[in-house]
């Protein structure tokens, strides 16, 4: 993960302050819609969900502020301490907490879960996620002179971070099967496809591959090798990438006319999903994992320093495997192109702005939601 997120830390201080200012501006934009929603008294459960989402959004720029404590003259111990606030607590903690809340929001709005059960689940999942994430930071403490106890605890607790999002997506899948079995016309199939892939990659990329490299005895020799890159690809592109696409498709579904979402268009998005995930799986399991295995073997035989030299990548077998990644990259790129075409076409099928109709639709939605909560309490 350090390979991907180092760019956020290596920015000059001016650019870091500019990034923080941009994120604060994002919060201000969110406030325009969130603050009035949080003041509503007619649906307390919805208000709690909105509040949780808004607090999660605020935490994104707030935790990034830890990066400004890393100065050119900082001792490596202190610099690494604050570095892992960003690489782990910001990315694997705050980002994932925000993703879990937003996933719950989407599932409620898609009527795949009830709002009350979702809030209860989110409280539990956030406790588990942030609790395990804070202790899980310890699996990064290799070169800081900290006690080895934190390496073991960090490796164990970090592996628990995948549980919340996986449970939430699995619960949604069971509700989606109900829709399928009753032949209900579910309008958010394309969004749910990418949410499902988010759950799969959360288990494989973030969970399985993360746990594989977190064990201290392994991490000591493989730290920063291609196994780390495999974990980073599966986590960043697999979890956050697929999740971002799900949000894009959800928004497009709500701002475009229904006639746009033909069977042909949904088929194109399904093709995009398969191409993106097949390409990503090829990158991770057919390229990065084999090279990482050979690199680990090299580190065990000759030393960590030897496996990190550029000469390692010029070996004949390693070079062949790396060139073999090209077909998977092309497959992934084809999925990106299809998705871009869909998004481009959607821009020409937008609904006409009608604030009164939108407000009336929200009132109907809120009334139906409140009624379902009353029925749930009665049962």
Coordinates of C-alpha atoms in Angstrom, one line a residue:
X1 CA 0.0 0.0 0.0
X2 CA 2.9 2.3 0.7
X3 CA 3.9 2.2 -3.0
X4 CA 0.5 3.7 -4.0
X5 CA 0.0 6.3 -1.3
X6 CA 3.5 7.6 -1.0
X7 CA 2.6 10.3 -3.5
X8 CA 0.2 11.8 -1.0
X9 CA 3.1 12.2 1.5
X10 CA 5.9 13.2 -0.9
X11 CA 4.0 16.3 -2.0
X12 CA 5.6 19.7 -1.2
X13 CA 4.0 21.4 1.8
X14 CA 2.3 23.9 -0.5
X15 CA 0.6 21.1 -2.5
X16 CA -0.4 19.3 0.7
X17 CA -2.1 22.4 2.0
X18 CA -3.8 22.8 -1.4
X19 CA -5.0 19.2 -1.2
X20 CA -6.4 19.8 2.3
X21 CA -8.1 23.0 1.1
X22 CA -9.7 21.1 -1.8
X23 CA -11.0 18.4 0.6
X24 CA -12.4 21.1 2.9
X25 CA -14.1 22.7 -0.1
X26 CA -15.7 19.2 -0.8
X27 CA -17.0 19.2 2.8
X28 CA -18.5 22.7 2.3
X29 CA -20.3 21.4 -0.8
X30 CA -21.6 18.4 1.0
X31 CA -22.9 20.6 3.9
X32 CA -25.4 22.3 1.5
X33 CA -27.4 19.1 1.2
X34 CA -26.4 17.2 4.4
X35 CA -27.1 19.9 7.1
X36 CA -30.8 20.4 6.1
X37 CA -31.2 16.6 5.9
X38 CA -29.7 16.2 9.4
X39 CA -32.2 18.8 10.8
X40 CA -35.2 16.8 9.7
X41 CA -37.3 15.4 12.6
X42 CA -39.7 13.2 10.7
X43 CA -37.3 10.3 10.2
X44 CA -34.7 9.9 13.0
X45 CA -33.2 6.7 11.5
X46 CA -32.5 8.5 8.2
X47 CA -31.1 11.5 10.1
X48 CA -28.6 9.2 12.0
X49 CA -27.5 7.6 8.7
X50 CA -27.0 11.0 7.1
X51 CA -25.1 12.2 10.2
X52 CA -22.8 9.1 10.1
X53 CA -22.0 9.7 6.4
X54 CA -21.3 13.4 7.0
X55 CA -19.0 12.7 10.0
X56 CA -17.2 10.1 7.9
X57 CA -16.7 12.7 5.1
X58 CA -15.3 15.2 7.6
X59 CA -12.8 12.6 8.9
X60 CA -11.2 12.2 5.4
X61 CA -9.5 15.7 5.4
X62 CA -9.1 15.7 9.2
X63 CA -6.9 12.6 9.3
X64 CA -4.9 13.6 6.3
X65 CA -3.7 16.6 8.3
X66 CA -1.3 14.2 10.1
X67 CA 0.9 14.4 6.9
X68 CA 1.8 18.0 7.7
X69 CA 3.8 16.8 10.8
X70 CA 6.3 15.1 8.6
X71 CA 9.1 17.7 8.0
X72 CA 12.4 17.4 6.1
X73 CA 14.3 17.4 9.4
X74 CA 12.0 14.9 11.2
X75 CA 13.7 11.8 12.7
X76 CA 12.9 8.6 10.8
X77 CA 11.0 7.2 13.8
X78 CA 8.6 10.2 14.0
X79 CA 8.3 10.5 10.2
X80 CA 7.4 6.8 9.9
X81 CA 4.9 7.2 12.8
X82 CA 3.0 9.9 11.0
X83 CA 3.5 8.2 7.6
X84 CA 1.5 5.2 8.8
X85 CA -1.3 7.5 10.1
X86 CA -1.8 8.3 6.4
X87 CA -1.0 4.9 4.7
X88 CA -2.9 2.9 7.3
X89 CA -5.3 4.9 9.5
X90 CA -6.3 7.3 6.7
X91 CA -6.5 4.9 3.8
X92 CA -7.3 1.6 5.5
X93 CA -9.3 3.1 8.4
X94 CA -11.1 6.3 7.6
X95 CA -11.5 5.6 3.9
X96 CA -12.9 2.1 4.6
X97 CA -15.2 3.5 7.4
X98 CA -16.5 6.0 4.9
X99 CA -16.9 3.3 2.3
X100 CA -18.8 1.1 4.7
X101 CA -21.2 3.9 5.7
X102 CA -21.7 4.9 2.0
X103 CA -22.3 1.2 1.1
X104 CA -25.0 1.1 3.7
X105 CA -26.5 4.3 2.4
X106 CA -26.7 2.8 -1.2
X107 CA -28.2 -0.5 0.0
X108 CA -30.9 1.4 1.9
X109 CA -31.7 3.6 -1.1
X110 CA -31.8 0.5 -3.3
X111 CA -34.2 -1.0 -0.8
X112 CA -31.9 -4.1 -0.3
X113 CA -31.8 -3.5 3.5
X114 CA -34.0 -1.7 6.0
X115 CA -32.6 1.5 7.4
X116 CA -32.9 0.5 11.0
X117 CA -31.1 -2.9 10.6
X118 CA -28.4 -1.1 8.5
X119 CA -27.7 1.5 11.2
X120 CA -27.4 -1.3 13.8
X121 CA -25.0 -3.2 11.6
X122 CA -23.0 -0.1 10.8
X123 CA -22.4 0.7 14.5
X124 CA -21.1 -2.8 15.0
X125 CA -19.0 -2.7 11.9
X126 CA -17.5 0.7 12.6
X127 CA -16.5 -0.5 16.1
X128 CA -14.9 -3.6 14.6
X129 CA -13.3 -1.7 11.7
X130 CA -11.8 1.2 13.6
X131 CA -10.9 -0.9 16.6
X132 CA -9.1 -3.5 14.5
X133 CA -7.6 -0.8 12.2
X134 CA -6.0 1.2 15.0
X135 CA -4.3 -1.9 16.5
X136 CA -3.7 -3.2 13.0
X137 CA -1.4 -0.3 12.3
X138 CA 1.3 -2.2 14.1
X139 CA 2.0 -4.5 11.2
X140 CA 3.9 -1.6 9.6
X141 CA 6.3 -1.0 12.5
X142 CA 9.3 -2.8 11.1
X143 CA 11.9 -0.1 10.9
X144 CA 10.8 2.1 13.8
X145 CA 12.4 0.2 16.7
X146 CA 9.0 -0.6 18.3
X147 CA 8.3 -3.8 20.3
X148 CA 7.8 -6.9 18.2
X149 CA 4.5 -7.5 20.1
X150 CA 2.9 -4.8 17.9
X151 CA 4.0 -6.6 14.8
X152 CA 2.1 -9.8 15.8
X153 CA -1.0 -7.9 17.1
X154 CA -0.9 -5.6 14.0
X155 CA -0.9 -8.5 11.6
X156 CA -3.8 -10.3 13.4
X157 CA -6.0 -7.3 13.8
X158 CA -5.4 -5.8 10.4
X159 CA -6.8 -9.0 8.9
X160 CA -10.1 -8.3 10.7
X161 CA -10.7 -5.1 8.8
X162 CA -12.2 -6.9 5.8
X163 CA -15.0 -8.3 7.9
X164 CA -17.5 -5.3 8.0
X165 CA -17.7 -4.6 4.3
X166 CA -17.9 -8.2 3.4
X167 CA -20.7 -8.9 5.9
X168 CA -22.7 -5.8 4.6
X169 CA -22.4 -6.9 0.9
X170 CA -23.3 -10.5 1.8
X171 CA -26.4 -9.3 3.6
X172 CA -27.4 -7.2 0.5
X173 CA -26.8 -10.2 -1.8
X174 CA -29.3 -12.3 0.2
X175 CA -31.9 -9.5 -0.3
X176 CA -31.0 -9.2 -4.0
X177 CA -31.7 -13.0 -4.4
X178 CA -35.2 -12.3 -3.0
X179 CA -35.7 -9.8 -5.7
X180 CA -34.6 -12.3 -8.3
X181 CA -36.7 -15.1 -7.0
X182 CA -39.8 -12.9 -7.0
X183 CA -39.1 -11.6 -10.5
X184 CA -39.1 -8.0 -9.1
X185 CA -37.9 -5.4 -11.5
X186 CA -34.7 -4.2 -9.7
X187 CA -33.5 -1.0 -11.3
X188 CA -30.0 -0.9 -9.8
X189 CA -28.6 -4.2 -11.2
X190 CA -25.5 -2.5 -12.7
X191 CA -24.7 -0.7 -9.4
X192 CA -25.1 -3.9 -7.5
X193 CA -22.8 -5.9 -9.8
X194 CA -19.9 -3.6 -8.9
X195 CA -20.9 -3.6 -5.2
X196 CA -20.6 -7.4 -5.3
X197 CA -17.2 -7.2 -6.9
X198 CA -16.2 -4.7 -4.2
X199 CA -17.1 -7.3 -1.6
X200 CA -15.2 -10.0 -3.5
X201 CA -12.0 -7.9 -3.8
X202 CA -12.3 -6.8 -0.2
X203 CA -12.1 -10.4 0.8
X204 CA -9.4 -11.4 -1.8
X205 CA -7.3 -8.3 -2.3
X206 CA -7.5 -6.5 1.0
X207 CA -8.1 -9.6 3.2
X208 CA -6.4 -12.7 1.8
X209 CA -3.5 -11.0 0.2
X210 CA -3.1 -8.5 3.0
X211 CA -3.1 -11.3 5.6
X212 CA -0.6 -13.2 3.5
X213 CA 2.0 -10.4 3.6
X214 CA 1.2 -9.2 7.2
X215 CA 2.6 -12.1 9.1
X216 CA 5.9 -10.7 10.6
X217 CA 8.1 -13.6 9.5
X218 CA 7.0 -13.1 5.9
X219 CA 6.8 -9.3 5.9
X220 CA 10.4 -9.0 7.1
X221 CA 11.6 -10.4 3.8
X222 CA 8.9 -9.4 1.4
X223 CA 8.2 -5.8 2.6
X224 CA 7.9 -3.6 -0.5
X225 CA 8.2 -6.4 -3.0
X226 CA 5.7 -7.3 -5.7
X227 CA 3.5 -9.2 -3.2
X228 CA 2.9 -5.8 -1.6
X229 CA 2.0 -4.4 -5.0
X230 CA -0.4 -7.4 -5.5
X231 CA -2.1 -6.5 -2.2
X232 CA -2.2 -2.8 -3.2
X233 CA -3.7 -3.5 -6.6
X234 CA -6.4 -5.8 -5.2
X235 CA -7.2 -3.2 -2.5
X236 CA -7.1 0.0 -4.4
X237 CA -8.5 -1.0 -7.8
X238 CA -10.5 -3.9 -6.5
X239 CA -12.2 -2.3 -3.5
X240 CA -12.1 1.5 -3.9
X241 CA -12.1 1.3 -7.8
X242 CA -15.1 -1.0 -8.1
X243 CA -16.9 0.9 -5.3
X244 CA -16.4 4.2 -7.0
X245 CA -17.8 2.8 -10.3
X246 CA -20.9 1.5 -8.3
X247 CA -21.4 5.1 -7.0
X248 CA -21.1 6.5 -10.5
X249 CA -23.6 4.1 -11.9
X250 CA -26.0 4.7 -9.0
X251 CA -25.9 8.5 -9.6
X252 CA -26.3 8.1 -13.4
X253 CA -29.3 5.9 -12.9
X254 CA -31.0 8.6 -10.9
X255 CA -30.1 11.6 -13.1
X256 CA -30.9 10.0 -16.5
X257 CA -34.2 9.1 -18.1
X258 CA -35.4 5.5 -17.7
X259 CA -35.4 4.9 -21.5
X260 CA -31.6 5.1 -21.5
X261 CA -31.2 2.0 -19.4
X262 CA -32.1 -0.6 -22.1
X263 CA -31.1 -4.2 -22.0
X264 CA -28.3 -3.4 -24.4
X265 CA -26.9 -0.8 -22.1
X266 CA -27.0 -3.0 -19.0
X267 CA -25.3 -5.8 -21.0
X268 CA -22.5 -3.4 -22.0
X269 CA -22.0 -2.6 -18.3
X270 CA -21.9 -6.3 -17.4
X271 CA -19.3 -6.7 -20.1
X272 CA -17.3 -3.8 -18.6
X273 CA -17.5 -5.4 -15.1
X274 CA -16.2 -8.8 -16.4
X275 CA -13.4 -7.2 -18.4
X276 CA -12.3 -5.0 -15.6
X277 CA -12.2 -7.8 -13.0
X278 CA -10.7 -10.4 -15.3
X279 CA -8.0 -7.9 -16.3
X280 CA -7.3 -7.0 -12.6
X281 CA -7.3 -10.6 -11.6
X282 CA -4.7 -11.3 -14.3
X283 CA -2.5 -8.5 -13.2
X284 CA -2.6 -9.6 -9.6
X285 CA -2.5 -13.4 -9.8
X286 CA -0.7 -14.0 -13.1
X287 CA 1.9 -11.3 -12.9
X288 CA 2.4 -9.7 -9.5
X289 CA 2.0 -12.8 -7.3
X290 CA 4.5 -15.0 -9.3
X291 CA 7.1 -12.2 -9.5
X292 CA 6.6 -11.6 -5.8
X293 CA 7.1 -15.3 -5.0
X294 CA 10.4 -15.3 -7.0
X295 CA 11.4 -12.1 -5.3
X296 CA 10.7 -13.5 -1.9
X297 CA 12.8 -16.6 -2.8
X298 CA 15.6 -14.4 -3.9
X299 CA 15.4 -12.4 -0.6
X300 CA 15.6 -15.6 1.4
X301 CA 18.6 -16.9 -0.6
X302 CA 20.7 -13.8 -1.2
X303 CA 19.2 -11.1 1.1
X304 CA 16.5 -8.5 1.0
X305 CA 18.9 -5.9 -0.6
X306 CA 19.6 -8.3 -3.5
X307 CA 15.8 -8.8 -4.3
X308 CA 15.2 -5.1 -4.4
X309 CA 17.9 -4.3 -7.0
X310 CA 16.9 -3.4 -10.6
X311 CA 19.0 -6.3 -11.9
X312 CA 16.4 -8.7 -10.4
X313 CA 13.8 -7.4 -12.8
X314 CA 16.1 -7.8 -15.8
X315 CA 16.4 -11.6 -15.3
X316 CA 15.0 -13.5 -18.2
X317 CA 12.1 -15.3 -16.4
X318 CA 11.1 -12.1 -14.5
X319 CA 11.1 -10.0 -17.6
X320 CA 9.0 -12.6 -19.4
X321 CA 6.4 -12.7 -16.7
X322 CA 6.2 -8.9 -16.6
X323 CA 5.8 -8.6 -20.4
X324 CA 3.0 -11.3 -20.0
X325 CA 1.0 -8.7 -18.0
X326 CA 0.2 -6.8 -21.3
X327 CA -2.8 -9.0 -22.3
X328 CA -4.4 -8.4 -18.8
X329 CA -3.8 -4.7 -19.1
X330 CA -5.5 -4.6 -22.5
X331 CA -8.5 -6.5 -21.2
X332 CA -8.7 -4.1 -18.2
X333 CA -8.4 -1.1 -20.6
X334 CA -11.2 -2.5 -22.8
X335 CA -13.5 -2.5 -19.7
X336 CA -12.5 1.1 -19.0
X337 CA -13.3 2.1 -22.5
X338 CA -16.8 0.5 -22.5
X339 CA -17.6 2.2 -19.1
X340 CA -16.4 5.6 -20.5
X341 CA -18.7 5.2 -23.5
X342 CA -21.7 4.4 -21.3
X343 CA -21.0 7.5 -19.1
X344 CA -20.5 9.7 -22.2
X345 CA -23.8 8.6 -23.7
X346 CA -25.6 9.1 -20.3
X347 CA -24.7 12.8 -20.5
X348 CA -27.0 13.2 -23.5
X349 CA -30.0 11.5 -21.7
X350 CA -30.2 13.6 -18.5
X351 CA -33.5 14.3 -16.8
X352 CA -34.8 17.8 -16.9
X353 CA -34.3 19.7 -13.6
X354 CA -37.5 19.9 -11.7
X355 CA -37.0 20.7 -8.0
X356 CA -40.7 20.5 -7.1
X357 CA -41.1 17.0 -8.6
X358 CA -37.8 15.9 -6.9
X359 CA -39.0 17.3 -3.5
X360 CA -42.4 15.5 -3.9
X361 CA -40.6 12.2 -4.8
X362 CA -38.4 12.5 -1.7
X363 CA -41.5 13.1 0.5
X364 CA -43.1 9.9 -0.9
X365 CA -39.9 8.0 -0.4
X366 CA -39.5 9.3 3.2
X367 CA -43.2 8.5 4.0
X368 CA -42.8 4.9 2.7
X369 CA -39.5 4.5 4.7
X370 CA -41.2 5.7 7.9
X371 CA -44.1 3.3 7.3
X372 CA -41.7 0.4 6.8
X373 CA -40.0 1.2 10.1
X374 CA -43.3 1.3 11.9
X375 CA -44.2 -2.1 10.5
X376 CA -40.7 -3.5 11.5
X377 CA -41.3 -2.3 15.1
X378 CA -44.8 -3.9 15.2
X379 CA -43.4 -7.2 13.9

